[in-house]
Tab-separated table of C-alpha atoms in Angstrom:
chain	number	residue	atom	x	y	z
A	1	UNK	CA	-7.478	19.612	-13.257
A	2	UNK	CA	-4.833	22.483	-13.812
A	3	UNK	CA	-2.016	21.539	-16.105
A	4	UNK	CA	-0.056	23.866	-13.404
A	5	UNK	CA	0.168	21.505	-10.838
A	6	UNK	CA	1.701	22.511	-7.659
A	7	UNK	CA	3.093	20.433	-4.390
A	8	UNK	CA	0.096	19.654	-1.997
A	9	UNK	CA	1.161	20.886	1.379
A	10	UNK	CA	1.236	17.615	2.722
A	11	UNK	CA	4.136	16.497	0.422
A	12	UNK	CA	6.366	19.277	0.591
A	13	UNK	CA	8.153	19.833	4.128
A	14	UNK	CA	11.092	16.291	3.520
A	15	UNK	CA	11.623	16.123	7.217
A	16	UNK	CA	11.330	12.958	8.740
A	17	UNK	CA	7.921	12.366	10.176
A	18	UNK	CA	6.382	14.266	7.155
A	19	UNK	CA	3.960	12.098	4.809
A	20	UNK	CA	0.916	11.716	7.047
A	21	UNK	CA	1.900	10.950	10.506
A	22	UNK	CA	1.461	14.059	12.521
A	23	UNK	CA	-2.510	14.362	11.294
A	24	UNK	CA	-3.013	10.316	10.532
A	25	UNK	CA	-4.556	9.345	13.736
A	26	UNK	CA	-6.294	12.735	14.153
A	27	UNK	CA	-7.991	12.634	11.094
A	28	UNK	CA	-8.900	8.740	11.640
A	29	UNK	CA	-10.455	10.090	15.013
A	30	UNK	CA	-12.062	12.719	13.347
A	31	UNK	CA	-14.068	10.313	10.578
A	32	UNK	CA	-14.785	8.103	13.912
A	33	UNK	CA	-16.665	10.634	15.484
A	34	UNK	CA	-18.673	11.169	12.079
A	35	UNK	CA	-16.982	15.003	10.920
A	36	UNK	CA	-17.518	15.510	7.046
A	37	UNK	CA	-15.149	17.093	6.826
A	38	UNK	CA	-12.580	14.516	8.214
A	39	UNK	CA	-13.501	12.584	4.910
A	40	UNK	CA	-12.609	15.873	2.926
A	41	UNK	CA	-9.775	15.734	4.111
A	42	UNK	CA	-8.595	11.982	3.224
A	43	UNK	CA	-9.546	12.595	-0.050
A	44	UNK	CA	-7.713	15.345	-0.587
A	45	UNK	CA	-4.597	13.771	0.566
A	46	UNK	CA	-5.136	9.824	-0.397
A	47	UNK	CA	-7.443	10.457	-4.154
A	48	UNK	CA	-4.787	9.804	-6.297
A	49	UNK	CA	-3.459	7.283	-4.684
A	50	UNK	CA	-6.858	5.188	-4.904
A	51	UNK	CA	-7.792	5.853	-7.985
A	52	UNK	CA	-3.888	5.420	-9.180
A	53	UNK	CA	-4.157	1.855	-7.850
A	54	UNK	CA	-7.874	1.153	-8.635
A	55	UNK	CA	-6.650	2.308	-12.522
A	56	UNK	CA	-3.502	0.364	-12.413
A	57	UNK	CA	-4.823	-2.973	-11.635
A	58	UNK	CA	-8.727	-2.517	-13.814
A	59	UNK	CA	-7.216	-0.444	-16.986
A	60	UNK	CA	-10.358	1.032	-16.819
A	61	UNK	CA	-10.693	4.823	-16.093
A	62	UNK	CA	-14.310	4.575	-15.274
A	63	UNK	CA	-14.265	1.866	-13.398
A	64	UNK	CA	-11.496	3.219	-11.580
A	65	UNK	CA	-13.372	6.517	-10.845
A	66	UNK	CA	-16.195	4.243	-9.510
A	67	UNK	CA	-13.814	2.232	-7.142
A	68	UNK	CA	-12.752	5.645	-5.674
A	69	UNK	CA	-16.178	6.353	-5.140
A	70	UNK	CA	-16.612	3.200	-3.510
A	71	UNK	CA	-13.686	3.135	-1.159
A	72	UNK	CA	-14.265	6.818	0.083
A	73	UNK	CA	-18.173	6.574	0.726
A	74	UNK	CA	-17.270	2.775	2.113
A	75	UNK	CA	-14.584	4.506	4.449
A	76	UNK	CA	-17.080	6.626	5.942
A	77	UNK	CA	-19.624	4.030	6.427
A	78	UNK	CA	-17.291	1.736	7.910
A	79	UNK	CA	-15.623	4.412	9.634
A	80	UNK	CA	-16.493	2.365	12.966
A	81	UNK	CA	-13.010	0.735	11.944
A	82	UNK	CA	-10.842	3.144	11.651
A	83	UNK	CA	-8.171	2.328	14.032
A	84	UNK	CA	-5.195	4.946	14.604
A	85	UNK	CA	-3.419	2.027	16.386
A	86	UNK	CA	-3.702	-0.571	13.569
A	87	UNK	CA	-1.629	1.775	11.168
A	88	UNK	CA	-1.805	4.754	8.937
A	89	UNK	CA	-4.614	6.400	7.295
A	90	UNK	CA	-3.492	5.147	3.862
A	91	UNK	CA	-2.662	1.738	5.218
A	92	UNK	CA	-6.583	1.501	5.735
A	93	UNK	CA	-7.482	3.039	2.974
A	94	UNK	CA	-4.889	0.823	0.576
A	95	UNK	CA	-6.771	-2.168	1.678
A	96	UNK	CA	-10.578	-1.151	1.647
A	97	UNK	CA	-9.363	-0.172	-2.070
A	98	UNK	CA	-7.927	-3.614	-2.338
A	99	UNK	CA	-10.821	-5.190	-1.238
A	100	UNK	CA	-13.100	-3.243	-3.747
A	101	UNK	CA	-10.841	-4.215	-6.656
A	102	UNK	CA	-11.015	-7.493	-5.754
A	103	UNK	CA	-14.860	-7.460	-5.847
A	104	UNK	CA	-14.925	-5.573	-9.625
A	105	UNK	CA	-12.401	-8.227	-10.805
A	106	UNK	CA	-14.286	-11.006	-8.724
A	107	UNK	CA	-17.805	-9.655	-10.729
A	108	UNK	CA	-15.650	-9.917	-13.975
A	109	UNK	CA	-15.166	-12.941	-13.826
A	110	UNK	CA	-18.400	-14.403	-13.024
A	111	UNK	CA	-19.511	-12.375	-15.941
A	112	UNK	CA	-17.370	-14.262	-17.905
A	113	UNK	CA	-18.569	-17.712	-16.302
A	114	UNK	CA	-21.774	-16.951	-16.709
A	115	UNK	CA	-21.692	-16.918	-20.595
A	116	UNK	CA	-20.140	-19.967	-20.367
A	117	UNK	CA	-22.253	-21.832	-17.780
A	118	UNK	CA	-25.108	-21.390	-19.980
A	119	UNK	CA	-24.022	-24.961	-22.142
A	120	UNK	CA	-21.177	-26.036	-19.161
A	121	UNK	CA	-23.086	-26.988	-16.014
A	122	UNK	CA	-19.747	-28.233	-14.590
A	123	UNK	CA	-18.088	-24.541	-14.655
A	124	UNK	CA	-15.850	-24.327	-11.806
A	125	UNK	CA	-16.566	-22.822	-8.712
A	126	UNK	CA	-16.251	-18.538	-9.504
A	127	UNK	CA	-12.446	-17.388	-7.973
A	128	UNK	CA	-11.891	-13.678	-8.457
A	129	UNK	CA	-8.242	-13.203	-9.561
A	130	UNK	CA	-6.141	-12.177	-6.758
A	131	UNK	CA	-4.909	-8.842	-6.980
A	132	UNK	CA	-1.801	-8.018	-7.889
A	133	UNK	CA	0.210	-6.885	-4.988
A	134	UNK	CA	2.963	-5.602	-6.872
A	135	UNK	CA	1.330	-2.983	-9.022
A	136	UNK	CA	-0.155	-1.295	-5.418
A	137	UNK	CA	3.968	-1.688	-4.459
A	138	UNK	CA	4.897	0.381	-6.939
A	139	UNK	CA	2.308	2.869	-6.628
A	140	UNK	CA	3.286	3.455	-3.476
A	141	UNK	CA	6.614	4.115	-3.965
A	142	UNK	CA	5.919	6.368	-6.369
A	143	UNK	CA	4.094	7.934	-4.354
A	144	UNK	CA	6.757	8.118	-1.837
A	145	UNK	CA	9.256	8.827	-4.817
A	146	UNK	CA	7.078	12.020	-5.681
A	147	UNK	CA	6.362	12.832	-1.765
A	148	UNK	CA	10.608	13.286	-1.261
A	149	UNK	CA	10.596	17.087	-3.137
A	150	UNK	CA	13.431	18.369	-4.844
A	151	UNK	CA	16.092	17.957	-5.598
A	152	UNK	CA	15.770	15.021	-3.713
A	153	UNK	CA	13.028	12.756	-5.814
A	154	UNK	CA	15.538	13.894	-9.066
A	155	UNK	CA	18.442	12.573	-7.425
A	156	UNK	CA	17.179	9.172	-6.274
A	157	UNK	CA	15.918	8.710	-9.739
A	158	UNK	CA	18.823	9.657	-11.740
A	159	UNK	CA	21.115	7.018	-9.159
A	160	UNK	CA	18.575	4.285	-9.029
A	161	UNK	CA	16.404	4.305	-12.206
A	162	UNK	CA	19.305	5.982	-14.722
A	163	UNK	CA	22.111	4.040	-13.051
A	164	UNK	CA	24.333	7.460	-13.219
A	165	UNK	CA	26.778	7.254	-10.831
A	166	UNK	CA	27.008	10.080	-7.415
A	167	UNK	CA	29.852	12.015	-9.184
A	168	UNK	CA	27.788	12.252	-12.571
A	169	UNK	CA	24.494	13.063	-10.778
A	170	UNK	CA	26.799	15.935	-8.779
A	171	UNK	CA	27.779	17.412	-12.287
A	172	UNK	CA	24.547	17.119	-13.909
A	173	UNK	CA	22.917	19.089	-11.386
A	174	UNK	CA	25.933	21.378	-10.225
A	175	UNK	CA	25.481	19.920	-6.669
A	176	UNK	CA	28.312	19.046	-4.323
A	177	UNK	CA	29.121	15.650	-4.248
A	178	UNK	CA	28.601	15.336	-0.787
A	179	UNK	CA	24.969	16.774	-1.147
A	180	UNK	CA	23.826	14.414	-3.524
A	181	UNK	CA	25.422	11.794	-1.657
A	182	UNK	CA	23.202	12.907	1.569
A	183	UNK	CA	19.791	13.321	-0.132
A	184	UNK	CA	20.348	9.722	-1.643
A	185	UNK	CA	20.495	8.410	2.396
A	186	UNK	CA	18.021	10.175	3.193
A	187	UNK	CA	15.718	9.492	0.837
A	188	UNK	CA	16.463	6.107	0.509
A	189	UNK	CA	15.321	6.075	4.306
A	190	UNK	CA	12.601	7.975	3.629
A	191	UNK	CA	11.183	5.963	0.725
A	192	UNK	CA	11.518	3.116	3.263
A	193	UNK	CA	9.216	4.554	5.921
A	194	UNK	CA	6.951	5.893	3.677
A	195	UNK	CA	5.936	2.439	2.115
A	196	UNK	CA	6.353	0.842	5.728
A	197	UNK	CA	3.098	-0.779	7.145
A	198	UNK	CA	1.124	0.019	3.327
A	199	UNK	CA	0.233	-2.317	1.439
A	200	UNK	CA	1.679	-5.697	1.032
A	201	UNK	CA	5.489	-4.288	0.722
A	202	UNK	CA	7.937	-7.089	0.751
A	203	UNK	CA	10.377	-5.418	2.565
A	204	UNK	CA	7.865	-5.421	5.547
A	205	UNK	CA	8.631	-7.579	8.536
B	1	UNK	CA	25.542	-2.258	19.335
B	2	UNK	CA	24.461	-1.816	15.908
B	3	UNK	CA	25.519	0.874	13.756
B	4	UNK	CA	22.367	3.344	13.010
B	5	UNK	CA	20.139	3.872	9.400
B	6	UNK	CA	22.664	6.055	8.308
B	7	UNK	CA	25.173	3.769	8.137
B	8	UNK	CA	23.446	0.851	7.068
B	9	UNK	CA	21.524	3.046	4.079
B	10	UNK	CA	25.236	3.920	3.037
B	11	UNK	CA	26.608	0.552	3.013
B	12	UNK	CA	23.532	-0.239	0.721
B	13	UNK	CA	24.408	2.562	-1.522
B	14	UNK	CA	28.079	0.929	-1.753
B	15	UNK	CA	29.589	3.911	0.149
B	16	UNK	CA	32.649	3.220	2.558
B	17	UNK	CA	31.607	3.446	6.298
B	18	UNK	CA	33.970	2.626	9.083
B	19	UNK	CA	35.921	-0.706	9.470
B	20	UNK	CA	34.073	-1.919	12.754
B	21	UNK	CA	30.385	-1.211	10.820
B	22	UNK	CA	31.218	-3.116	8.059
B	23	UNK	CA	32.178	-5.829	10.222
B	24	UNK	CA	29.319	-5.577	12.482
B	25	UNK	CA	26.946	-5.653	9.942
B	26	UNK	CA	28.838	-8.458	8.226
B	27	UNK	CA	28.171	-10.685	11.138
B	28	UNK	CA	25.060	-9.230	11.869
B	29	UNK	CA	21.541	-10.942	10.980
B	30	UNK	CA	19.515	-7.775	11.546
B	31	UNK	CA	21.407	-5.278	10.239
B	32	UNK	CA	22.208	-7.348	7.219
B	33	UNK	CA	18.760	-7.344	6.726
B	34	UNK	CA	17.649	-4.049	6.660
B	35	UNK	CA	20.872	-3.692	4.329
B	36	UNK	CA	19.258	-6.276	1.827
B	37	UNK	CA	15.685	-4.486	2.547
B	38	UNK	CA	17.469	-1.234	1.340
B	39	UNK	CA	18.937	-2.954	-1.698
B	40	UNK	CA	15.913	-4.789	-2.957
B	41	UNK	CA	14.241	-1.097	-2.401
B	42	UNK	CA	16.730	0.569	-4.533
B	43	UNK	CA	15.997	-2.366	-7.156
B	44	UNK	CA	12.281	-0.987	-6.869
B	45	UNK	CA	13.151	2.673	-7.705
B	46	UNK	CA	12.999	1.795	-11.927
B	47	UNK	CA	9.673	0.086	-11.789
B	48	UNK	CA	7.812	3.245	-9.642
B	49	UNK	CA	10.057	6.246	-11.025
B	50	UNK	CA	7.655	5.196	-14.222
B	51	UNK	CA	4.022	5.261	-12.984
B	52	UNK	CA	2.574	8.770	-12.225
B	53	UNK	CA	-0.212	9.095	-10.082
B	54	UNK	CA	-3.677	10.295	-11.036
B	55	UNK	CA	-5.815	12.336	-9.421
B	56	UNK	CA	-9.514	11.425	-10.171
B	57	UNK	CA	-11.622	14.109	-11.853
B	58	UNK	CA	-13.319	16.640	-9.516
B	59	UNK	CA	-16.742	15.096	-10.286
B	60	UNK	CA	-15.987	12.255	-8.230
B	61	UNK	CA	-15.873	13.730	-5.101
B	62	UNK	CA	-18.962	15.709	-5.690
B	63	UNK	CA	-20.474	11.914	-6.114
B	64	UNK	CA	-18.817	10.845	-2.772
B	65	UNK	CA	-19.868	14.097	-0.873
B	66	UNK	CA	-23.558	14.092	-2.350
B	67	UNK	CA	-23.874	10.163	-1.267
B	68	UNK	CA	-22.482	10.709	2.065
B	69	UNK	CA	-24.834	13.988	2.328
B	70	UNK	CA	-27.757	12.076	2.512
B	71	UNK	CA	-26.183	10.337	5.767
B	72	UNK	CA	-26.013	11.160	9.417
B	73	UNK	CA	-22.965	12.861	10.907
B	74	UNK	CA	-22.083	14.932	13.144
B	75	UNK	CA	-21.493	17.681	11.321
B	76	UNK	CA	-23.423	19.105	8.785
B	77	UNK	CA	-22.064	20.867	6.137
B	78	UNK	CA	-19.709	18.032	3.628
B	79	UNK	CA	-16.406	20.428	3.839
B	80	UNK	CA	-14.881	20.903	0.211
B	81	UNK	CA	-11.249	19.370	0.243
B	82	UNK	CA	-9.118	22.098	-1.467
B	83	UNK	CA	-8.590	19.588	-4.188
B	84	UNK	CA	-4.975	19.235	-5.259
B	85	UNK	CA	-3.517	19.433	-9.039
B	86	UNK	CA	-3.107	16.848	-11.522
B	87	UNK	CA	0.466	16.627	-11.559
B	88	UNK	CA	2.340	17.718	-8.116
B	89	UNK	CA	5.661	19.399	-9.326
B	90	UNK	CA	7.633	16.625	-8.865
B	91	UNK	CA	9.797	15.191	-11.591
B	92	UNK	CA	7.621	16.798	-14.101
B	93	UNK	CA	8.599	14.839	-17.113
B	94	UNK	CA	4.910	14.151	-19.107
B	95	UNK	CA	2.975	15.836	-16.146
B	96	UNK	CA	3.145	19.385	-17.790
B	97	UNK	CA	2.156	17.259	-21.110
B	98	UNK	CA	-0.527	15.419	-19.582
B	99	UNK	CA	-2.359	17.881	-17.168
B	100	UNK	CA	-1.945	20.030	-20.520
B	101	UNK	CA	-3.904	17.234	-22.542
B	102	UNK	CA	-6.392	15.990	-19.622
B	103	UNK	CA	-7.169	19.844	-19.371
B	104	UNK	CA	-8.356	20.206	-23.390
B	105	UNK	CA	-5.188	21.985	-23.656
B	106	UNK	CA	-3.862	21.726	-27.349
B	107	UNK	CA	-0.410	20.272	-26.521
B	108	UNK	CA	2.216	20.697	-29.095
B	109	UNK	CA	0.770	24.409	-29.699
B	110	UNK	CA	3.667	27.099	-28.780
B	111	UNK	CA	2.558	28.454	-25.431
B	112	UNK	CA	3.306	28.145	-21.686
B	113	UNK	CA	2.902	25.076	-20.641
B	114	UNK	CA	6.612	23.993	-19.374
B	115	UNK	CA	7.393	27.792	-17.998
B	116	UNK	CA	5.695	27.784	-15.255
B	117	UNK	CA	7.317	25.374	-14.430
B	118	UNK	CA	10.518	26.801	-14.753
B	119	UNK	CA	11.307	28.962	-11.457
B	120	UNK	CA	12.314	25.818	-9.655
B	121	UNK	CA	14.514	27.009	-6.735
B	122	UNK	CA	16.239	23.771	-6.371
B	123	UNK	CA	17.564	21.442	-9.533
B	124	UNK	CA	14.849	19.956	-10.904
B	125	UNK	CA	14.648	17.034	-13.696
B	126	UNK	CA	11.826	18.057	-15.849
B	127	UNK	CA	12.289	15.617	-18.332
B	128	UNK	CA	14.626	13.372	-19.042
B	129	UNK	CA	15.587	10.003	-22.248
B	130	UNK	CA	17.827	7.757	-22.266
B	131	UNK	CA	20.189	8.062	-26.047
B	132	UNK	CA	20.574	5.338	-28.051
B	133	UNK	CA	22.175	4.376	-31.564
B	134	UNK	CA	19.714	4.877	-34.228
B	135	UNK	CA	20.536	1.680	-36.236
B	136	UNK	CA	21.102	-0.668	-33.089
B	137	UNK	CA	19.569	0.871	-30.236
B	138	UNK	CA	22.587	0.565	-28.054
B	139	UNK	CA	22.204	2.646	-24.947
B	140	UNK	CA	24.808	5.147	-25.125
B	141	UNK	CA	24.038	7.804	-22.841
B	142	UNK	CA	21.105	10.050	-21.067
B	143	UNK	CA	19.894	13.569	-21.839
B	144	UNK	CA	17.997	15.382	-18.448
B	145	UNK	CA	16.504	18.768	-18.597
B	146	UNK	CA	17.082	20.326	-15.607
B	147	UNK	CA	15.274	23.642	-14.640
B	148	UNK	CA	16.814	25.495	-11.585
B	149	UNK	CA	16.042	29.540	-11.348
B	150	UNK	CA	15.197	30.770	-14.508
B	151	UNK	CA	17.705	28.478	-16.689
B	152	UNK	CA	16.676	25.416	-18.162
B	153	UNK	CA	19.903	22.793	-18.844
B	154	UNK	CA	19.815	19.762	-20.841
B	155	UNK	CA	22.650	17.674	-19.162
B	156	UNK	CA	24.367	15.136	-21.299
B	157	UNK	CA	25.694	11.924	-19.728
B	158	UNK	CA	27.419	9.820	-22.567
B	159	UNK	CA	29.674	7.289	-23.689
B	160	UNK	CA	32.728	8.666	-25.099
B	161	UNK	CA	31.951	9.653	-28.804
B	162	UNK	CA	34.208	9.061	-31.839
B	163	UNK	CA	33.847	12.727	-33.421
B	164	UNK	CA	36.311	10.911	-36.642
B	165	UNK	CA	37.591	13.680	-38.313
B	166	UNK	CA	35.186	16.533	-37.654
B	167	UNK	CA	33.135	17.811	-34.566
B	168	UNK	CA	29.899	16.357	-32.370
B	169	UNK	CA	27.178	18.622	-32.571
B	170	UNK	CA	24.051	18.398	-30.224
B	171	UNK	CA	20.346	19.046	-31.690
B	172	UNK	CA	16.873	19.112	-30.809
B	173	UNK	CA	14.760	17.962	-33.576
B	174	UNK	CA	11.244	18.749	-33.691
B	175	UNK	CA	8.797	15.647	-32.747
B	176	UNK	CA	7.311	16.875	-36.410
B	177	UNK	CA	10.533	15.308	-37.596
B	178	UNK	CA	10.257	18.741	-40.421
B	179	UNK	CA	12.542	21.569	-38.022
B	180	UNK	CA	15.866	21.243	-35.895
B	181	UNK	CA	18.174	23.518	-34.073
B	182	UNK	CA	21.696	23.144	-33.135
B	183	UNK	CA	22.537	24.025	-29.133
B	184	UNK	CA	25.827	23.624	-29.536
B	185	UNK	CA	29.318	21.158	-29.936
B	186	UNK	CA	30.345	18.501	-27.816
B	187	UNK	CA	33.739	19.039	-27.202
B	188	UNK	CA	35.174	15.366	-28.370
B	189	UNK	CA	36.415	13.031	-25.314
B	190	UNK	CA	33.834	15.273	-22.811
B	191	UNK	CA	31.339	12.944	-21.580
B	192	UNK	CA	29.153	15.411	-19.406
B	193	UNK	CA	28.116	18.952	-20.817
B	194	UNK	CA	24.911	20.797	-19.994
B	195	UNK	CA	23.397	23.382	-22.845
B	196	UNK	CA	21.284	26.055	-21.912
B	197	UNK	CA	18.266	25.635	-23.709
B	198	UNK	CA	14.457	27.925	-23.659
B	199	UNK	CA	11.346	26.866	-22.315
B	200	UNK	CA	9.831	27.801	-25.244
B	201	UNK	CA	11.596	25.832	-27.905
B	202	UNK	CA	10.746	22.640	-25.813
B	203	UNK	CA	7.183	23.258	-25.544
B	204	UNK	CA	7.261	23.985	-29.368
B	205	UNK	CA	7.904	20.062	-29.601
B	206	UNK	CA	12.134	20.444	-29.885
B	207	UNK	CA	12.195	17.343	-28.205
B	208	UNK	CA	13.926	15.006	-29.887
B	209	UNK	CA	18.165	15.071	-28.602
B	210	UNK	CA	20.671	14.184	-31.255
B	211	UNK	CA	24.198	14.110	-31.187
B	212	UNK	CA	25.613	13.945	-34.790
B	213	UNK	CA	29.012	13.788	-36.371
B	214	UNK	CA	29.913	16.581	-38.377
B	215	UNK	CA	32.369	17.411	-40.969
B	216	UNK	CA	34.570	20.579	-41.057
B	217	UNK	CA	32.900	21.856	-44.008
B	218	UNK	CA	30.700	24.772	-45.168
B	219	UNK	CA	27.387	22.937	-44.256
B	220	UNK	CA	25.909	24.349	-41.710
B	221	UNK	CA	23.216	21.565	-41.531
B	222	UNK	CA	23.086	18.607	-39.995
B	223	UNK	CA	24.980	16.181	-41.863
B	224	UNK	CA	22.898	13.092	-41.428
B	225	UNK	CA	25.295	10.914	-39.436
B	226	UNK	CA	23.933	10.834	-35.952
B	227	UNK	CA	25.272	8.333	-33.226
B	228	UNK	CA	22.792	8.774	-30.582
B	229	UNK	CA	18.946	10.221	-30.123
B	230	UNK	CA	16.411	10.004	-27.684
B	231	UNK	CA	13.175	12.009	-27.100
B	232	UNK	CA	12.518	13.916	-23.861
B	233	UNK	CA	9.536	12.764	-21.835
């Protein structure tokens, strides 16, 4: 991991129809018809968004590295699924993670029953707790926050998150007024489609 | 006919569009919608613009390629996925901090971890804190350090400051709490100012932004009164 960092190809080029929907449905076919390195490639652009998640809602770093493990081998071995028509590659991928969340939190907690159903033989019937929709919301938008480049990702944060207003965000970053006032539409509109059809975003219809 | 995203996106921001949008959309179900869908996505923006994501650590994917090895496919060879970095040059804040730490960097040690950073062709927050009063913690302002070329800026965005009799001078303290420097005066009743600032004195740990109020004396240190700090992350 290189404390350099640098912008994956896949996030840098803003213009609409960017994130992955040029390559999505390829690279879905691709895993279909069993190529390696189809998976390779939907790691490289959807780890850190799986194992963000995974370690958001388990607050476990190992047991997040395991779910990522999971997900990814479980995507190729259900790879039968993968359906280019049913929505985007990290669409899928957001839910098989779901799903294998849900299992670690659903074995949590019959861990827990089980040390109690050793004197209570009228434990309740096990009920994973449901996952938290909200925290794989938010991931996603950052993830959509961080796929909008620059300036762009600075400005939306500086309007929305520190409330400064269009004609302080112009001065603070010597920008035209007008400019910052573009990127914010435009990457208000692009934050939109890029958490479209993910998850369980409210603002879906 | 209804107006297009651009409009609608700009009536969410509170911009003005023109008179026969507004109305449209005022009478409009499904525009008004996607206008509330906007607005309840702006909401959002605080809540994200806080999480960064994390890429797992390279051994993982030599796991998932050595477990899918040992199944059929079509093709033979498991490709290597160029993986990508820990932090992905976006609004850098901790990223530089964190890669720096996750990589058995010694953070806090002089050295070059925000510089490479630097050469950012457009403006680019790197870090940013919000200023507060040190005895209430009253929000009185925000301090973003903006890299674009070779300069590094720390903008100030603040509540007008009472300087009383003297001057408002802006510091960056050391996170040690033991060293400060002064980057400059605050010119009193100017609520925006940037201050050009190096690379290297922020990635010595001169952090910490402090606006005090000084006296018109022969003390050239700080006098002790500040009215608002905050620590860049």
């Amino acid at each position: 991991m290189s404390p350099g960092g640098g912008n994956p190809s896949h996030y840098a080029d803003p213009v609409p129809g960017d994130a992955d929907e040029p390559t999505a449905g390829d690279l879905l076919l691709r895993l279909r018809g069993g190529d390696h390195s189809a998976l390779a490639d939907l790691y490289r652009a959807h780890a850190a968004l799986v194992h963000t998640i995974a370690l958001r809602l388990l607050g476990d770093h190992h047991e997040a590295e395991e779910v990522t493990q999971r997900v990814f081998v479980g995507a190729w071995n259900s790879r039968h699924t993968a359906d280019p028509s049913r929505g985007s590659s990290a669409a899928w991928l957001v839910g098989i993670t779901r799903n294998t969340v849900a299992d670690r939190l659903g074995q949590r907690a019959r861990a827990v029953r089980d040390l109690h159903a050793v004197r209570d033989s009228s434990a309740a019937p096990t009920h994973a707790p449901a996952v938290d929709s909200s925290v794989i919301d938010r991931v996603l938008l950052a993830r959509a926050l961080a796929g909008l480049g620059e300036p762009r990702a600075s400005i939306v944060r500086l309007a929305f998150a520190d409330d400064l207003t269009h004609e302080q965000i112009a001065a603070t970053l010597q920008l035209p007024l007008g400019t910052v006032k573009s990127h914010l539409r435009r990457g208000l509109l692009q934050l939109r489609k890029g958490i479209k059809g993910v998850g369980n975003d409210a603002s879906q219809r | 006919m209804h107006p297009n995203d651009e409009v609608l996106v700009a009536i969410a921001l509170g911009d003005e569009v023109a008179q026969g949008d507004a109305e449209h959309v005022r009478g409009c179900a499904e525009c008004g919608a996607t206008v509330t869908e906007l607005a309840g996505l702006i909401a959002r923006v605080p809540a994200a613009g806080d999480i960064d994501l994390v890429e797992p650590p390279a051994e993982v994917w030599t796991r998932i390629a050595a477990e899918v090895a040992q199944q059929p496919g079509e093709v033979s060879s498991v490709a290597q996925p160029d993986l990508p970095a820990a932090a992905d040059g976006r609004w850098s804040r901790r990223a530089w901090l964190l890669g720096a730490a996750a990589a058995g960097v010694a953070v806090g040690v002089a050295g070059a971890q925000l510089l490479p950073r630097l050469a950012q062709p457009q403006p680019t927050v790197l870090m940013r804190t919000s200023l507060d009063t040190l005895d209430t913690q009253q929000p009185g302002g925000q301090a973003t350090l903006i890299a674009q070329g070779q300069s590094l800026q720390l903008a100030l965005n603040v509540t007008p400051l009472d300087p009383g009799g003297g001057f408002l001078e802006v510091w960056l303290i050391n996170i040690d709490l033991k060293r400060m420097v002064s980057i400059g005066v605050l010119p009193a009743g100017v609520t925006q100012q940037g201050f050009a600032v190096s690379g290297d004195l922020v990635d010595a740990g001169y952090r910490i932004v402090d606006i005090s109020r000084e006296l018109l004396d022969d003390r050239p240190e700080h006098s002790g009164d500040s009215l608002l700090r905050g620590t860049l992350v």
